[in-house]
Amino acid sequence: MIKLKNNIATSENGFIFNPSTGDSFTSNPIAAEIISHLKSGISTTEIKTILLKKYDVEVKQLERDWEDYMLQLKEANLLTF
Amino acid sequence: MSKNTDHLCIAVTGLNANDNPGPGIAVIRALRDELGDKIRIIGLAYENLEPGIFIGNQVDKTYKIPYPVAGTEALMNRMIYIQERENIDVLIPNFDAELNNFIKLAESLLAIGIHTFLPSLQQLANRDKINLKKFGDQHQFKVPDDFVIHKEAEIIKAADEFGYPLVVKGKFYEAYVAQNSNEAYKSFHKLYAKWGLPIIVQKFIKGTEINIAGLGDGKGNVLSAVAMRKLYITDKGKAWAGVTVEDEDLLTLAKNFAKASSWKGGFELEIMKDDKGDLYIMEINPRFPAWIYLTAAAGQNQPAALVKLALGQQVSEFKAYKSGKMFIRYAWDNIVDVEEFQKIAAFGER
């Protein structure tokens, strides 16, 4: 299960701070929403369901964007698996 | 014998708050934070234009002292003169180049009432740039390979071994990353002219620059260690902005250094963290760094703790600090009347 690392600090406006490395990132509103869900500990399936209900997006498109964003989070060393 | 920290008189060097700042003003700021306005700060300066001399709310009075090259006798004579007027309790030196003299004079200074908390001459020598690789090998610390050279021609040998880029470092201060032989020769001569021989040619390590400010108790323990990731680096390689980070490996490294060296006093480990997460010690500075106020802001006031240690008081190990505390340095044009400048220039005290 994909999870945000425990010590990652986030804010409602999408700012992310990794206290282990000192790296900080800004996110757009939807990315901030995903981060918030990841932080709350719900599963990726549940997050995707929420996004599909809330936004006008095809499943295929969501999957593509999801993979892309997870890759970015992984490269930024923000995830645990 | 321990002494109360009220109404202390504390002398501090390193008032050169310029683009390659000495730690003095940051040390004073940390002391004032914890010990309040009751303390009296005596600045000790080498040059008339050290900006800290003129920062009135930080430095109460400044005296010029002789350059380290003048030797211990000249320094002691000046310290006796100052002590007769100021009754200094604690002295915190903040320059690498002056430490040798102050360590030699520690007992004489104590005899006239001035307490210090400094490493030994042997400890100072062990972490010297020239001996750092050997020190690292002895204690299983990762230190980049280097050549200590005395002639320009020896750069070829180092370049054959390390390739380019490589790092050319001065004996006391300054380092340049050389991308080719022309830059390496240029750096060699620049550093030779300024700091003399030898020159250290070090293997270049690519990674993230992180520094650790620490305080050793002289018995193998680190009482405080705060790690800072550099966020903005000047052309002189100095951090102009940074943020505290929490990384157990970094703190363990600081603990291991204090244990291996039995370090007494403030220190700074300059670390390069490479892509694999390996921590290379690039340099060990035998004093507090210029960003030391960040330790106070993050919850571990190292300068104030050092004062207590110098006075023989018990200081418990700090347990945690706040990560995500940033410092963002700035320059400020302090306006000073020439009459004020004249005091330090003509009389050596202000």
CSV table of C-alpha atoms in Angstrom, one decimal:
chain,number,residue,atom,x,y,z
A,1,MET,CA,0.0,0.0,0.0
A,2,ILE,CA,1.3,3.4,-0.9
A,3,LYS,CA,1.7,5.8,2.0
A,4,LEU,CA,3.2,9.1,2.7
A,5,LYS,CA,6.2,8.9,5.0
A,6,ASN,CA,5.2,9.5,8.6
A,7,ASN,CA,7.3,12.6,9.2
A,8,ILE,CA,6.3,14.5,6.0
A,9,ALA,CA,4.7,17.8,6.9
A,10,THR,CA,1.9,19.1,4.7
A,11,SER,CA,-0.4,22.0,4.7
A,12,GLU,CA,-3.9,22.6,3.3
A,13,ASN,CA,-2.5,24.8,0.5
A,14,GLY,CA,-0.4,22.0,-0.9
A,15,PHE,CA,3.0,22.8,0.6
A,16,ILE,CA,5.1,19.7,1.4
A,17,PHE,CA,8.2,19.6,3.6
A,18,ASN,CA,10.4,16.6,4.1
A,19,PRO,CA,12.2,17.1,7.4
A,20,SER,CA,14.7,14.4,6.7
A,21,THR,CA,16.1,16.1,3.6
A,22,GLY,CA,15.1,19.7,3.9
A,23,ASP,CA,13.3,19.5,0.5
A,24,SER,CA,10.1,21.4,0.1
A,25,PHE,CA,7.5,21.3,-2.7
A,26,THR,CA,4.4,23.1,-3.7
A,27,SER,CA,1.4,21.3,-5.2
A,28,ASN,CA,-1.7,22.3,-7.2
A,29,PRO,CA,-5.1,22.0,-5.5
A,30,ILE,CA,-5.8,18.4,-6.8
A,31,ALA,CA,-2.3,17.2,-5.9
A,32,ALA,CA,-2.8,18.8,-2.4
A,33,GLU,CA,-6.1,16.9,-2.1
A,34,ILE,CA,-4.4,13.6,-3.0
A,35,ILE,CA,-1.6,14.3,-0.5
A,36,SER,CA,-4.2,15.0,2.2
A,37,HIS,CA,-5.9,11.7,1.5
A,38,LEU,CA,-2.6,9.8,1.5
A,39,LYS,CA,-1.8,11.3,4.8
A,40,SER,CA,-5.1,10.3,6.3
A,41,GLY,CA,-4.2,6.7,5.5
A,42,ILE,CA,-7.0,5.6,3.2
A,43,SER,CA,-6.2,3.3,0.3
A,44,THR,CA,-5.3,4.3,-3.2
A,45,THR,CA,-8.5,2.6,-4.5
A,46,GLU,CA,-10.6,4.8,-2.2
A,47,ILE,CA,-8.7,7.9,-3.2
A,48,LYS,CA,-9.3,7.2,-6.9
A,49,THR,CA,-13.0,6.6,-6.2
A,50,ILE,CA,-13.3,9.9,-4.5
A,51,LEU,CA,-11.5,11.7,-7.4
A,52,LEU,CA,-13.7,9.9,-10.0
A,53,LYS,CA,-16.8,11.0,-8.2
A,54,LYS,CA,-15.7,14.5,-7.6
A,55,TYR,CA,-14.1,15.4,-11.0
A,56,ASP,CA,-15.1,15.0,-14.6
A,57,VAL,CA,-12.3,12.6,-15.5
A,58,GLU,CA,-12.1,9.3,-17.4
A,59,VAL,CA,-10.7,6.3,-15.5
A,60,LYS,CA,-7.9,5.9,-18.1
A,61,GLN,CA,-6.9,9.5,-17.7
A,62,LEU,CA,-7.0,9.3,-13.9
A,63,GLU,CA,-4.8,6.2,-13.9
A,64,ARG,CA,-2.2,7.8,-16.2
A,65,ASP,CA,-2.1,11.0,-14.1
A,66,TRP,CA,-2.0,8.9,-10.9
A,67,GLU,CA,1.0,6.9,-12.0
A,68,ASP,CA,2.8,10.1,-13.1
A,69,TYR,CA,2.1,11.8,-9.8
A,70,MET,CA,3.1,8.7,-7.7
A,71,LEU,CA,6.4,8.6,-9.7
A,72,GLN,CA,7.1,12.2,-8.8
A,73,LEU,CA,6.3,11.6,-5.1
A,74,LYS,CA,8.6,8.5,-5.2
A,75,GLU,CA,11.4,10.4,-6.8
A,76,ALA,CA,11.0,13.1,-4.2
A,77,ASN,CA,11.5,10.5,-1.5
A,78,LEU,CA,8.1,11.1,0.1
A,79,LEU,CA,6.5,7.7,-0.1
A,80,THR,CA,6.7,4.4,1.7
A,81,PHE,CA,5.5,1.1,0.2
B,1,MET,CA,33.8,26.4,40.7
B,2,SER,CA,30.5,27.3,39.1
B,3,LYS,CA,29.2,30.8,38.8
B,4,ASN,CA,25.8,32.3,38.3
B,5,THR,CA,25.0,33.3,34.8
B,6,ASP,CA,23.5,36.6,35.8
B,7,HIS,CA,25.5,39.7,35.0
B,8,LEU,CA,28.1,37.8,33.1
B,9,CYS,CA,30.7,39.5,31.1
B,10,ILE,CA,31.4,37.5,27.9
B,11,ALA,CA,34.1,38.2,25.3
B,12,VAL,CA,33.5,37.1,21.7
B,13,THR,CA,35.7,37.2,18.6
B,14,GLY,CA,34.5,36.8,15.0
B,15,LEU,CA,32.7,40.1,14.5
B,16,ASN,CA,33.3,40.2,10.8
B,17,ALA,CA,29.7,39.9,9.7
B,18,ASN,CA,30.5,40.3,6.0
B,19,ASP,CA,29.7,38.1,3.0
B,20,ASN,CA,31.9,35.3,4.6
B,21,PRO,CA,30.8,36.0,8.1
B,22,GLY,CA,32.5,35.1,11.3
B,23,PRO,CA,30.2,33.5,13.9
B,24,GLY,CA,30.6,36.2,16.5
B,25,ILE,CA,27.4,38.1,16.0
B,26,ALA,CA,25.3,34.9,15.8
B,27,VAL,CA,27.0,33.7,19.0
B,28,ILE,CA,26.1,36.9,20.8
B,29,ARG,CA,22.5,36.9,19.6
B,30,ALA,CA,22.1,33.3,21.0
B,31,LEU,CA,23.7,34.4,24.3
B,32,ARG,CA,21.4,37.4,24.6
B,33,ASP,CA,18.4,35.2,23.8
B,34,GLU,CA,19.0,32.9,26.7
B,35,LEU,CA,21.0,35.0,29.2
B,36,GLY,CA,19.0,38.2,28.7
B,37,ASP,CA,20.1,41.8,28.8
B,38,LYS,CA,22.0,41.5,32.0
B,39,ILE,CA,25.1,40.1,30.3
B,40,ARG,CA,27.8,42.4,29.0
B,41,ILE,CA,29.3,41.5,25.7
B,42,ILE,CA,32.9,42.4,24.9
B,43,GLY,CA,33.9,42.2,21.2
B,44,LEU,CA,37.4,41.3,20.4
B,45,ALA,CA,38.3,42.5,16.9
B,46,TYR,CA,41.3,42.4,14.5
B,47,GLU,CA,40.2,45.0,12.0
B,48,ASN,CA,38.6,48.4,12.3
B,49,LEU,CA,35.9,47.6,9.9
B,50,GLU,CA,34.5,44.5,11.4
B,51,PRO,CA,30.8,45.3,11.3
B,52,GLY,CA,30.0,43.7,14.7
B,53,ILE,CA,32.0,46.5,16.4
B,54,PHE,CA,29.3,48.9,15.4
B,55,ILE,CA,26.2,46.9,16.3
B,56,GLY,CA,25.4,48.7,19.5
B,57,ASN,CA,22.5,46.5,20.7
B,58,GLN,CA,24.7,43.4,20.4
B,59,VAL,CA,28.2,44.5,21.4
B,60,ASP,CA,28.7,46.7,24.5
B,61,LYS,CA,32.3,47.4,24.0
B,62,THR,CA,35.0,46.3,21.5
B,63,TYR,CA,38.8,46.1,21.9
B,64,LYS,CA,41.2,45.3,19.1
B,65,ILE,CA,43.5,42.4,19.7
B,66,PRO,CA,46.8,41.5,18.0
B,67,TYR,CA,46.7,39.2,14.9
B,68,PRO,CA,47.5,35.5,15.7
B,69,VAL,CA,50.9,35.8,14.1
B,70,ALA,CA,52.0,38.2,16.9
B,71,GLY,CA,52.0,35.2,19.2
B,72,THR,CA,50.7,34.4,22.7
B,73,GLU,CA,52.7,37.0,24.6
B,74,ALA,CA,51.3,39.9,22.7
B,75,LEU,CA,47.8,38.4,23.0
B,76,MET,CA,48.1,37.7,26.7
B,77,ASN,CA,49.4,41.3,27.4
B,78,ARG,CA,46.4,42.7,25.6
B,79,MET,CA,44.0,40.3,27.4
B,80,ILE,CA,45.4,41.5,30.8
B,81,TYR,CA,44.8,45.1,29.8
B,82,ILE,CA,41.2,44.3,28.8
B,83,GLN,CA,40.6,42.2,31.9
B,84,GLU,CA,41.7,45.0,34.2
B,85,ARG,CA,38.9,47.1,32.7
B,86,GLU,CA,36.1,44.6,32.0
B,87,ASN,CA,36.3,41.6,34.4
B,88,ILE,CA,35.5,39.1,31.6
B,89,ASP,CA,34.0,35.8,32.9
B,90,VAL,CA,34.0,33.7,29.7
B,91,LEU,CA,35.8,34.0,26.4
B,92,ILE,CA,34.4,32.4,23.2
B,93,PRO,CA,36.9,32.5,20.3
B,94,ASN,CA,35.3,32.0,16.9
B,95,PHE,CA,38.2,31.9,14.4
B,96,ASP,CA,40.2,28.8,13.4
B,97,ALA,CA,43.4,30.7,13.1
B,98,GLU,CA,43.3,32.2,16.6
B,99,LEU,CA,42.5,29.0,18.4
B,100,ASN,CA,46.1,27.8,18.7
B,101,ASN,CA,47.0,30.9,20.8
B,102,PHE,CA,43.9,30.9,22.9
B,103,ILE,CA,44.3,27.2,23.7
B,104,LYS,CA,47.9,27.7,24.7
B,105,LEU,CA,46.8,30.6,26.9
B,106,ALA,CA,43.7,28.9,28.5
B,107,GLU,CA,45.4,28.3,31.9
B,108,SER,CA,46.9,31.8,32.0
B,109,LEU,CA,43.5,33.3,31.1
B,110,LEU,CA,41.8,31.3,33.8
B,111,ALA,CA,44.3,32.6,36.3
B,112,ILE,CA,43.0,36.1,35.6
B,113,GLY,CA,39.4,34.9,35.8
B,114,ILE,CA,38.6,34.3,32.1
B,115,HIS,CA,37.0,30.9,31.5
B,116,THR,CA,37.1,29.1,28.2
B,117,PHE,CA,35.8,25.7,26.9
B,118,LEU,CA,38.2,24.7,24.2
B,119,PRO,CA,39.6,21.6,22.6
B,120,SER,CA,43.2,20.6,23.2
B,121,LEU,CA,46.0,21.3,20.7
B,122,GLN,CA,46.1,17.7,19.8
B,123,GLN,CA,42.3,17.6,19.1
B,124,LEU,CA,42.7,20.7,17.0
B,125,ALA,CA,45.5,19.1,15.0
B,126,ASN,CA,43.7,15.8,14.4
B,127,ARG,CA,40.8,17.4,12.6
B,128,ASP,CA,43.0,19.8,10.6
B,129,LYS,CA,42.4,19.6,6.8
B,130,ILE,CA,45.9,18.2,6.4
B,131,ASN,CA,45.2,15.3,8.8
B,132,LEU,CA,41.4,14.9,8.2
B,133,LYS,CA,41.8,11.8,5.9
B,134,LYS,CA,44.0,10.1,8.4
B,135,PHE,CA,41.6,10.9,11.2
B,136,GLY,CA,38.7,9.6,9.1
B,137,ASP,CA,40.5,6.3,8.3
B,138,GLN,CA,41.4,5.8,12.0
B,139,HIS,CA,37.8,6.2,13.1
B,140,GLN,CA,35.9,4.7,10.2
B,141,PHE,CA,34.5,8.1,9.0
B,142,LYS,CA,34.1,8.6,5.2
B,143,VAL,CA,36.4,11.4,4.1
B,144,PRO,CA,37.1,12.1,0.4
B,145,ASP,CA,40.6,11.0,-0.7
B,146,ASP,CA,43.1,13.8,-1.0
B,147,PHE,CA,46.6,14.9,-1.7
B,148,VAL,CA,48.4,17.4,0.4
B,149,ILE,CA,50.7,19.2,-2.0
B,150,HIS,CA,53.5,21.8,-1.9
B,151,LYS,CA,54.1,22.3,-5.6
B,152,GLU,CA,51.9,23.2,-8.5
B,153,ALA,CA,53.2,20.3,-10.5
B,154,GLU,CA,51.7,17.8,-8.0
B,155,ILE,CA,48.2,18.8,-9.2
B,156,ILE,CA,48.8,16.5,-12.2
B,157,LYS,CA,49.3,13.5,-9.9
B,158,ALA,CA,46.0,14.3,-8.1
B,159,ALA,CA,44.1,14.9,-11.3
B,160,ASP,CA,45.4,11.5,-12.7
B,161,GLU,CA,44.0,9.9,-9.6
B,162,PHE,CA,40.7,11.7,-9.1
B,163,GLY,CA,39.9,13.2,-12.5
B,164,TYR,CA,38.0,16.5,-12.9
B,165,PRO,CA,36.3,18.2,-11.2
B,166,LEU,CA,38.4,18.2,-8.1
B,167,VAL,CA,38.5,20.5,-5.1
B,168,VAL,CA,41.4,22.7,-4.3
B,169,LYS,CA,41.5,23.9,-0.6
B,170,GLY,CA,43.5,26.4,1.3
B,171,LYS,CA,45.3,25.5,4.5
B,172,PHE,CA,43.0,27.5,6.7
B,173,TYR,CA,40.0,28.7,4.6
B,174,GLU,CA,38.5,28.7,1.2
B,175,ALA,CA,38.0,26.0,-1.4
B,176,TYR,CA,37.4,26.0,-5.1
B,177,VAL,CA,36.0,23.4,-7.4
B,178,ALA,CA,38.3,23.1,-10.4
B,179,GLN,CA,36.8,21.8,-13.7
B,180,ASN,CA,40.1,21.5,-15.5
B,181,SER,CA,43.9,21.9,-15.0
B,182,ASN,CA,43.8,25.7,-15.7
B,183,GLU,CA,41.3,26.3,-13.0
B,184,ALA,CA,43.2,24.0,-10.6
B,185,TYR,CA,46.5,25.9,-11.2
B,186,LYS,CA,44.8,29.2,-10.8
B,187,SER,CA,43.1,28.0,-7.5
B,188,PHE,CA,46.5,26.7,-6.3
B,189,HIS,CA,48.2,30.1,-6.7
B,190,LYS,CA,45.3,32.0,-5.3
B,191,LEU,CA,45.2,29.9,-2.1
B,192,TYR,CA,49.0,29.8,-1.9
B,193,ALA,CA,49.2,33.6,-2.0
B,194,LYS,CA,46.5,34.0,0.7
B,195,TRP,CA,47.1,31.2,3.1
B,196,GLY,CA,50.4,29.7,2.3
B,197,LEU,CA,51.4,26.0,1.9
B,198,PRO,CA,50.4,23.2,1.8
B,199,ILE,CA,47.4,23.1,-0.4
B,200,ILE,CA,44.9,20.2,-0.2
B,201,VAL,CA,43.6,18.7,-3.4
B,202,GLN,CA,40.5,16.6,-2.7
B,203,LYS,CA,38.3,14.2,-4.7
B,204,PHE,CA,35.0,15.9,-5.7
B,205,ILE,CA,31.9,14.3,-4.1
B,206,LYS,CA,28.6,15.1,-5.7
B,207,GLY,CA,25.7,15.4,-3.3
B,208,THR,CA,23.7,17.5,-0.9
B,209,GLU,CA,25.5,19.9,1.5
B,210,ILE,CA,24.5,19.5,5.1
B,211,ASN,CA,26.3,20.9,8.1
B,212,ILE,CA,26.0,19.9,11.7
B,213,ALA,CA,26.7,22.3,14.6
B,214,GLY,CA,27.7,20.4,17.7
B,215,LEU,CA,28.9,20.9,21.3
B,216,GLY,CA,31.2,18.3,22.8
B,217,ASP,CA,31.7,17.9,26.6
B,218,GLY,CA,35.3,16.8,26.3
B,219,LYS,CA,34.5,13.4,27.7
B,220,GLY,CA,33.3,11.8,24.5
B,221,ASN,CA,29.7,13.0,24.5
B,222,VAL,CA,27.9,15.3,22.2
B,223,LEU,CA,25.5,17.5,24.3
B,224,SER,CA,23.9,19.0,21.3
B,225,ALA,CA,23.9,18.4,17.5
B,226,VAL,CA,21.7,20.3,15.0
B,227,ALA,CA,21.8,19.5,11.3
B,228,MET,CA,21.2,22.1,8.7
B,229,ARG,CA,20.7,21.6,4.9
B,230,LYS,CA,22.1,24.4,2.9
B,231,LEU,CA,19.4,26.0,0.7
B,232,TYR,CA,21.3,28.9,-0.8
B,233,ILE,CA,25.0,28.9,-1.2
B,234,THR,CA,27.2,31.9,-2.0
B,235,ASP,CA,30.0,31.9,-4.5
B,236,LYS,CA,32.3,31.4,-1.5
B,237,GLY,CA,30.4,28.2,-0.6
B,238,LYS,CA,28.8,29.7,2.4
B,239,ALA,CA,25.2,29.0,3.4
B,240,TRP,CA,23.1,32.1,3.0
B,241,ALA,CA,19.9,30.2,3.8
B,242,GLY,CA,19.4,26.9,5.4
B,243,VAL,CA,16.8,24.7,7.1
B,244,THR,CA,17.1,22.3,10.1
B,245,VAL,CA,16.6,18.7,9.2
B,246,GLU,CA,16.1,15.6,11.2
B,247,ASP,CA,18.1,12.6,10.2
B,248,GLU,CA,19.2,10.0,12.7
B,249,ASP,CA,22.3,9.1,10.6
B,250,LEU,CA,23.6,12.7,10.8
B,251,LEU,CA,23.1,12.9,14.6
B,252,THR,CA,24.8,9.5,15.0
B,253,LEU,CA,27.8,10.8,13.0
B,254,ALA,CA,28.0,13.8,15.3
B,255,LYS,CA,27.9,11.5,18.3
B,256,ASN,CA,30.6,9.2,16.8
B,257,PHE,CA,32.8,12.2,16.1
B,258,ALA,CA,32.5,13.4,19.7
B,259,LYS,CA,33.3,9.9,20.9
B,260,ALA,CA,36.2,9.4,18.6
B,261,SER,CA,37.8,12.8,19.4
B,262,SER,CA,36.5,13.5,23.0
B,263,TRP,CA,35.9,17.0,21.5
B,264,LYS,CA,35.6,19.8,24.0
B,265,GLY,CA,33.7,22.9,22.8
B,266,GLY,CA,31.8,23.9,19.7
B,267,PHE,CA,32.4,22.3,16.4
B,268,GLU,CA,30.9,22.1,12.9
B,269,LEU,CA,30.9,19.0,10.6
B,270,GLU,CA,30.6,19.9,6.9
B,271,ILE,CA,28.9,16.9,5.3
B,272,MET,CA,28.3,15.9,1.7
B,273,LYS,CA,25.5,13.3,1.4
B,274,ASP,CA,25.8,11.5,-1.9
B,275,ASP,CA,23.1,9.8,-3.9
B,276,LYS,CA,23.5,6.5,-2.0
B,277,GLY,CA,23.0,8.3,1.3
B,278,ASP,CA,26.7,8.0,2.3
B,279,LEU,CA,27.8,10.8,4.6
B,280,TYR,CA,31.3,12.2,3.7
B,281,ILE,CA,33.0,14.5,6.2
B,282,MET,CA,34.4,17.3,4.0
B,283,GLU,CA,35.7,19.4,6.9
B,284,ILE,CA,35.6,19.7,10.7
B,285,ASN,CA,35.6,23.3,11.9
B,286,PRO,CA,36.9,23.6,15.5
B,287,ARG,CA,34.3,26.3,16.6
B,288,PHE,CA,30.7,27.3,16.2
B,289,PRO,CA,29.6,28.1,12.6
B,290,ALA,CA,28.2,31.5,11.4
B,291,TRP,CA,24.7,30.0,11.3
B,292,ILE,CA,24.9,29.0,15.0
B,293,TYR,CA,21.9,31.2,16.0
B,294,LEU,CA,19.7,28.6,14.1
B,295,THR,CA,20.6,26.1,16.9
B,296,ALA,CA,19.0,28.5,19.4
B,297,ALA,CA,16.0,29.1,17.2
B,298,ALA,CA,15.5,25.3,16.8
B,299,GLY,CA,15.6,24.7,20.6
B,300,GLN,CA,19.2,23.9,21.4
B,301,ASN,CA,21.1,27.1,22.3
B,302,GLN,CA,24.6,25.8,22.0
B,303,PRO,CA,26.5,29.1,22.8
B,304,ALA,CA,24.6,29.5,26.0
B,305,ALA,CA,25.3,25.9,26.9
B,306,LEU,CA,29.0,26.4,26.2
B,307,VAL,CA,29.1,29.4,28.6
B,308,LYS,CA,27.6,27.2,31.4
B,309,LEU,CA,30.1,24.5,30.7
B,310,ALA,CA,33.0,27.0,30.8
B,311,LEU,CA,31.8,28.1,34.2
B,312,GLY,CA,31.7,24.5,35.5
B,313,GLN,CA,28.0,24.1,35.5
B,314,GLN,CA,26.2,20.9,34.6
B,315,VAL,CA,24.6,20.8,31.2
B,316,SER,CA,22.3,18.0,30.2
B,317,GLU,CA,22.2,16.5,26.7
B,318,PHE,CA,19.6,18.2,24.5
B,319,LYS,CA,17.1,15.7,23.3
B,320,ALA,CA,15.4,17.2,20.3
B,321,TYR,CA,15.1,20.2,18.1
B,322,LYS,CA,12.6,21.6,15.7
B,323,SER,CA,13.1,20.6,12.1
B,324,GLY,CA,12.0,23.0,9.4
B,325,LYS,CA,13.4,26.1,11.1
B,326,MET,CA,15.0,28.2,8.5
B,327,PHE,CA,17.5,31.0,8.4
B,328,ILE,CA,17.7,33.5,5.6
B,329,ARG,CA,20.6,35.8,6.0
B,330,TYR,CA,20.5,39.4,4.8
B,331,ALA,CA,22.9,42.3,4.4
B,332,TRP,CA,22.2,45.6,6.1
B,333,ASP,CA,23.8,49.0,5.7
B,334,ASN,CA,24.6,50.2,9.3
B,335,ILE,CA,25.1,53.9,9.4
B,336,VAL,CA,28.0,55.0,11.6
B,337,ASP,CA,29.4,58.5,12.4
B,338,VAL,CA,33.1,58.8,11.6
B,339,GLU,CA,33.7,59.8,15.3
B,340,GLU,CA,32.6,56.3,16.3
B,341,PHE,CA,34.9,54.7,13.7
B,342,GLN,CA,37.7,57.0,14.9
B,343,LYS,CA,37.5,55.5,18.4
B,344,ILE,CA,38.4,52.0,17.3
B,345,ALA,CA,40.8,53.2,14.6
B,346,ALA,CA,42.8,55.5,16.8
B,347,PHE,CA,42.5,54.1,20.3
B,348,GLY,CA,41.8,50.4,19.5
B,349,GLU,CA,38.7,50.3,21.6
B,350,ARG,CA,35.2,51.6,21.3
